[in-house]
Tab-separated table of C-alpha atoms in Angstrom:
chain	number	residue	atom	x	y	z
A	1	MET	CA	207.431	61.768	-45.658
A	2	LEU	CA	208.089	60.458	-49.126
A	3	SER	CA	205.903	57.640	-50.396
A	4	PRO	CA	207.724	54.470	-51.520
A	5	GLY	CA	207.225	55.495	-55.156
A	6	GLU	CA	208.639	58.944	-54.470
A	7	PHE	CA	211.566	57.334	-52.661
A	8	VAL	CA	212.411	55.245	-55.737
A	9	SER	CA	212.573	58.388	-57.893
A	10	PHE	CA	214.499	60.279	-55.210
A	11	TYR	CA	217.057	57.569	-54.556
A	12	ALA	CA	217.611	56.973	-58.273
A	13	GLN	CA	219.120	60.465	-58.359
A	14	VAL	CA	221.020	59.992	-55.086
A	15	GLY	CA	222.550	56.723	-56.261
A	16	ALA	CA	223.483	58.244	-59.616
A	17	LYS	CA	225.474	60.924	-57.806
A	18	LYS	CA	227.113	58.349	-55.529
A	19	SER	CA	228.235	56.324	-58.543
A	20	THR	CA	230.028	59.302	-60.102
A	21	ASN	CA	231.541	61.021	-57.036
A	22	SER	CA	235.299	61.457	-57.008
A	23	THR	CA	237.450	58.711	-55.519
A	24	ALA	CA	238.861	61.012	-52.837
A	25	ARG	CA	235.432	62.192	-51.705
A	26	LEU	CA	234.031	58.671	-51.582
A	27	PHE	CA	237.033	57.299	-49.691
A	28	LEU	CA	237.070	60.064	-47.054
A	29	ALA	CA	233.312	59.873	-46.524
A	30	ALA	CA	233.637	56.085	-46.235
A	31	ILE	CA	236.334	56.382	-43.549
A	32	LEU	CA	233.906	58.561	-41.591
A	33	ALA	CA	231.102	56.014	-41.971
A	34	GLY	CA	233.366	53.164	-40.864
A	35	PHE	CA	234.303	55.165	-37.784
A	36	PHE	CA	230.653	55.894	-36.935
A	37	ILE	CA	229.540	52.274	-37.316
A	38	ALA	CA	232.505	51.163	-35.218
A	39	SER	CA	231.562	53.788	-32.611
A	40	GLY	CA	228.143	52.177	-32.338
A	41	ALA	CA	229.869	48.827	-31.845
A	42	VAL	CA	232.102	50.281	-29.128
A	43	ALA	CA	229.115	51.738	-27.282
A	44	ALA	CA	227.129	48.501	-27.588
A	45	SER	CA	230.040	46.367	-26.369
A	46	THR	CA	230.930	48.646	-23.464
A	47	ALA	CA	227.339	48.799	-22.259
A	48	SER	CA	226.615	45.080	-22.534
A	49	TYR	CA	229.829	43.203	-21.730
A	50	GLY	CA	229.012	42.956	-18.019
A	51	LEU	CA	225.458	41.660	-18.489
A	52	GLU	CA	225.072	37.956	-17.777
A	53	ASN	CA	221.644	37.594	-19.408
A	54	ALA	CA	222.267	37.209	-23.154
A	55	SER	CA	218.814	38.507	-24.108
A	56	VAL	CA	219.218	41.671	-22.052
A	57	ALA	CA	222.701	42.202	-23.500
A	58	ARG	CA	221.328	41.990	-27.052
A	59	VAL	CA	218.527	44.430	-26.297
A	60	VAL	CA	220.982	46.915	-24.774
A	61	SER	CA	223.232	46.564	-27.814
A	62	GLY	CA	220.237	46.979	-30.097
A	63	LEU	CA	219.293	50.228	-28.400
A	64	LEU	CA	222.767	51.745	-28.825
A	65	PHE	CA	224.268	50.435	-32.057
A	66	PRO	CA	221.765	52.137	-34.445
A	67	PHE	CA	223.035	55.603	-33.558
A	68	GLY	CA	226.043	54.805	-35.736
A	69	LEU	CA	223.829	54.568	-38.839
A	70	ILE	CA	221.943	57.709	-37.823
A	71	MET	CA	225.241	59.628	-37.762
A	72	VAL	CA	226.185	58.158	-41.151
A	73	ILE	CA	222.951	59.390	-42.739
A	74	VAL	CA	222.909	62.833	-41.119
A	75	THR	CA	226.550	63.556	-42.011
A	76	GLY	CA	226.283	62.254	-45.571
A	77	ALA	CA	228.951	59.607	-45.013
A	78	GLU	CA	229.306	56.630	-47.361
A	79	LEU	CA	228.401	53.180	-46.027
A	80	PHE	CA	228.994	50.044	-48.100
A	81	THR	CA	225.913	48.180	-46.932
A	82	GLY	CA	223.537	51.110	-47.456
A	83	ASN	CA	225.029	51.851	-50.870
A	84	CYS	CA	223.753	48.506	-52.129
A	85	LEU	CA	220.583	50.542	-52.748
A	86	ILE	CA	222.344	52.011	-55.799
A	87	THR	CA	220.679	48.978	-57.397
A	88	ILE	CA	217.624	51.256	-57.682
A	89	SER	CA	219.635	53.786	-59.731
A	90	LEU	CA	220.961	50.949	-61.880
A	91	LEU	CA	217.477	49.632	-62.609
A	92	GLU	CA	216.229	53.165	-63.303
A	93	LYS	CA	219.105	53.517	-65.802
A	94	LYS	CA	220.527	56.466	-63.868
A	95	ALA	CA	223.760	54.661	-62.959
A	96	SER	CA	225.971	52.102	-64.662
A	97	LEU	CA	227.028	48.743	-63.263
A	98	ALA	CA	230.665	49.856	-63.451
A	99	GLY	CA	229.854	53.033	-61.516
A	100	MET	CA	228.025	51.069	-58.825
A	101	ALA	CA	230.853	48.532	-58.528
A	102	ARG	CA	233.426	51.344	-58.320
A	103	ASN	CA	231.472	53.006	-55.525
A	104	LEU	CA	231.116	49.801	-53.532
A	105	VAL	CA	234.808	48.880	-53.803
A	106	ILE	CA	236.071	52.339	-52.779
A	107	VAL	CA	233.547	52.656	-49.965
A	108	TYR	CA	234.274	49.144	-48.680
A	109	LEU	CA	237.973	49.958	-48.385
A	110	GLY	CA	237.274	53.305	-46.735
A	111	ASN	CA	234.860	51.724	-44.253
A	112	PHE	CA	237.564	49.222	-43.307
A	113	VAL	CA	240.102	51.984	-42.678
A	114	GLY	CA	237.694	53.922	-40.450
A	115	ALA	CA	236.573	50.895	-38.446
A	116	ALA	CA	240.075	49.430	-38.097
A	117	LEU	CA	241.501	52.757	-36.950
A	118	LEU	CA	238.969	52.915	-34.135
A	119	ALA	CA	239.701	49.285	-33.223
A	120	ALA	CA	243.406	50.160	-32.991
A	121	ALA	CA	242.667	53.242	-30.878
A	122	VAL	CA	240.454	51.288	-28.477
A	123	ALA	CA	243.076	48.544	-28.215
A	124	TYR	CA	245.818	51.124	-27.581
A	125	SER	CA	243.721	52.544	-24.738
A	126	GLY	CA	243.633	49.098	-23.127
A	127	PHE	CA	239.901	48.374	-23.632
A	128	SER	CA	239.195	50.124	-20.287
A	129	ASN	CA	239.619	46.798	-18.436
A	130	THR	CA	240.450	43.139	-19.042
A	131	ASP	CA	236.804	42.062	-18.840
A	132	LEU	CA	235.979	44.233	-21.836
A	133	ALA	CA	239.050	42.869	-23.649
A	134	ALA	CA	237.849	39.315	-22.951
A	135	TYR	CA	234.415	40.235	-24.330
A	136	ALA	CA	236.051	41.603	-27.493
A	137	ILE	CA	238.054	38.390	-27.929
A	138	ARG	CA	234.995	36.170	-27.387
A	139	THR	CA	232.891	38.202	-29.833
A	140	ALA	CA	235.565	38.054	-32.515
A	141	ALA	CA	236.230	34.336	-31.985
A	142	ASN	CA	232.532	33.500	-32.299
A	143	LYS	CA	232.270	35.483	-35.533
A	144	CYS	CA	235.372	33.843	-37.027
A	145	ALA	CA	234.001	30.388	-36.158
A	146	LEU	CA	230.712	30.899	-38.066
A	147	PRO	CA	230.192	28.325	-40.849
A	148	PHE	CA	230.293	29.837	-44.355
A	149	GLY	CA	226.644	29.202	-45.243
A	150	ARG	CA	225.325	30.480	-41.943
A	151	ALA	CA	227.422	33.655	-42.270
A	152	VAL	CA	225.992	34.283	-45.757
A	153	VAL	CA	222.400	33.929	-44.538
A	154	LEU	CA	223.018	36.145	-41.500
A	155	GLY	CA	224.557	38.714	-43.837
A	156	ILE	CA	221.512	38.640	-46.128
A	157	LEU	CA	219.107	39.149	-43.238
A	158	CYS	CA	221.232	41.939	-41.842
A	159	ASN	CA	221.392	44.067	-44.960
A	160	ILE	CA	217.722	43.716	-45.765
A	161	LEU	CA	217.126	45.493	-42.470
A	162	VAL	CA	219.963	48.005	-42.887
A	163	CYS	CA	218.703	49.037	-46.324
A	164	ALA	CA	215.163	49.209	-44.948
A	165	GLY	CA	216.546	51.527	-42.268
A	166	VAL	CA	218.230	53.715	-44.889
A	167	MET	CA	215.011	53.834	-46.905
A	168	CYS	CA	212.825	54.655	-43.900
A	169	SER	CA	215.285	57.341	-42.832
A	170	LEU	CA	215.541	59.003	-46.241
A	171	CYS	CA	211.752	58.954	-46.648
A	172	ALA	CA	211.458	61.270	-43.632
A	173	LYS	CA	211.657	65.045	-44.013
A	174	SER	CA	212.654	65.910	-40.434
A	175	LEU	CA	215.649	65.002	-38.291
A	176	PRO	CA	213.583	63.086	-35.678
A	177	GLY	CA	211.851	61.173	-38.469
A	178	ARG	CA	215.161	60.285	-40.086
A	179	ALA	CA	216.576	59.107	-36.766
A	180	ILE	CA	213.566	56.919	-35.951
A	181	GLY	CA	213.481	55.514	-39.487
A	182	ALA	CA	217.083	54.339	-39.205
A	183	PHE	CA	216.845	53.259	-35.575
A	184	VAL	CA	214.157	50.583	-35.620
A	185	PRO	CA	215.345	48.249	-38.452
A	186	VAL	CA	218.984	48.408	-37.324
A	187	SER	CA	217.957	47.694	-33.752
A	188	PHE	CA	216.139	44.604	-35.038
A	189	PHE	CA	219.222	43.280	-36.850
A	190	VAL	CA	221.424	43.707	-33.783
A	191	ILE	CA	218.932	42.001	-31.480
A	192	GLY	CA	218.487	39.228	-34.060
A	193	GLY	CA	222.226	38.570	-34.101
A	194	PHE	CA	222.657	39.148	-37.845
A	195	GLU	CA	226.051	39.865	-39.449
A	196	HIS	CA	227.156	43.284	-40.754
A	197	CYS	CA	230.474	43.385	-42.614
A	198	VAL	CA	231.373	46.953	-41.598
A	199	ALA	CA	230.617	46.291	-37.939
A	200	ASN	CA	232.808	43.180	-38.204
A	201	MET	CA	235.604	45.404	-39.518
A	202	TYR	CA	235.685	46.682	-35.945
A	203	TYR	CA	234.698	43.635	-33.910
A	204	ILE	CA	237.210	41.156	-35.343
A	205	PRO	CA	240.286	43.434	-35.488
A	206	ALA	CA	239.474	44.572	-31.950
A	207	GLY	CA	239.351	40.947	-30.825
A	208	LEU	CA	242.599	40.103	-32.604
A	209	LEU	CA	244.353	43.067	-31.031
A	210	ALA	CA	242.953	42.234	-27.591
A	211	ALA	CA	244.168	38.635	-27.929
A	212	GLY	CA	247.651	39.911	-28.739
A	213	MET	CA	247.655	42.340	-25.823
A	214	TYR	CA	246.257	39.880	-23.273
A	215	PRO	CA	247.497	36.422	-24.349
A	216	ASN	CA	246.529	34.890	-21.006
A	217	LEU	CA	242.849	35.596	-21.741
A	218	GLY	CA	242.900	33.253	-24.738
A	219	GLY	CA	243.586	30.172	-22.624
A	220	TRP	CA	240.984	31.174	-20.066
A	221	LEU	CA	238.344	31.664	-22.780
A	222	GLN	CA	239.312	28.347	-24.378
A	223	GLU	CA	238.679	26.621	-21.062
A	224	ALA	CA	235.342	28.461	-20.860
A	225	GLY	CA	234.236	26.854	-24.138
A	226	VAL	CA	235.128	29.578	-26.647
A	227	ASN	CA	236.551	28.243	-29.932
A	228	MET	CA	239.789	30.220	-30.203
A	229	SER	CA	241.259	28.226	-33.088
A	230	ALA	CA	239.622	30.393	-35.784
A	231	LEU	CA	240.642	33.739	-34.270
A	232	ASN	CA	243.381	34.659	-36.736
A	233	LEU	CA	243.785	36.456	-40.050
A	234	ALA	CA	242.400	33.497	-41.997
A	235	GLY	CA	239.362	33.415	-39.689
A	236	PHE	CA	238.890	37.150	-40.214
A	237	LEU	CA	238.863	36.708	-43.991
A	238	GLY	CA	236.697	33.614	-43.575
A	239	ASN	CA	234.070	35.767	-41.894
A	240	MET	CA	234.332	38.853	-44.100
A	241	LEU	CA	233.914	36.989	-47.394
A	242	PRO	CA	230.576	35.257	-46.682
A	243	VAL	CA	229.176	38.157	-44.652
A	244	THR	CA	230.036	40.633	-47.421
A	245	MET	CA	228.477	38.314	-49.995
A	246	GLY	CA	225.338	38.049	-47.878
A	247	ASN	CA	225.183	41.812	-47.342
A	248	ILE	CA	225.408	42.399	-51.102
A	249	ILE	CA	222.690	39.830	-51.841
A	250	GLY	CA	220.385	41.178	-49.140
A	251	GLY	CA	220.917	44.857	-49.918
A	252	CYS	CA	220.763	44.604	-53.701
A	253	GLY	CA	217.821	42.228	-53.453
A	254	PHE	CA	215.952	44.637	-51.196
A	255	GLY	CA	216.649	47.541	-53.562
A	256	ALA	CA	215.459	45.538	-56.565
A	257	LEU	CA	212.298	44.466	-54.719
A	258	ILE	CA	211.418	48.047	-53.714
A	259	TRP	CA	212.017	49.178	-57.296
A	260	ALA	CA	209.856	46.392	-58.725
A	261	CYS	CA	207.021	47.148	-56.304
A	262	HIS	CA	207.012	50.943	-56.609
A	263	LYS	CA	208.555	51.951	-59.943
A	264	LYS	CA	206.480	54.243	-62.138
């Protein structure tokens, strides 16, 4: 595997290329990444929605969700949260701030398209059953009801671990090593209940669509103690803004810290 110092030199070149890739290539690769991350969310939700013990449900989700990031890395797709590591290229003077910002904006939009398309497809299929639809609504409502400051902090914690997963994966020189490197940190963030903006590009649209398809579930969940008042477009934006801010702070901060510790 690469040492941390070797990783800094290696990723400086990787990030430089990411910052100059064509718009079309970045956008298409970002759609693919959004789809893969959303696929991990689908698998985690489907496997855990029937589990009554919250701790067991989180562990099951944590064991399944990371395969989305593994697919992103192996296929060379573009993920907004992982690309915050372009900070290393910026500090190594291999990429410009404008190039990094351009990459993040294009990739963010592409990730949303990929994740939202899968949310629409899952909703169109009927969520398999109404229990899974109710789980999607409850998950989305809880995310939309998060206070701004708490969402920012959960976003910071999340992307520290996601970027650590990307680093550990890219340090490996074999496919099993890359998979394990990505798996463990991402599993930790899911079990910890941290907030990932690209995953939320699936979870919240899926919940909104489920609420529209099964309006009777909203009243039942309200009676069960779920705060349904924030589950709307404003609530969606109210989650995405602080979580995205937190993801940027956590990811860029992690990249800067690794660079400061291991630069030549």
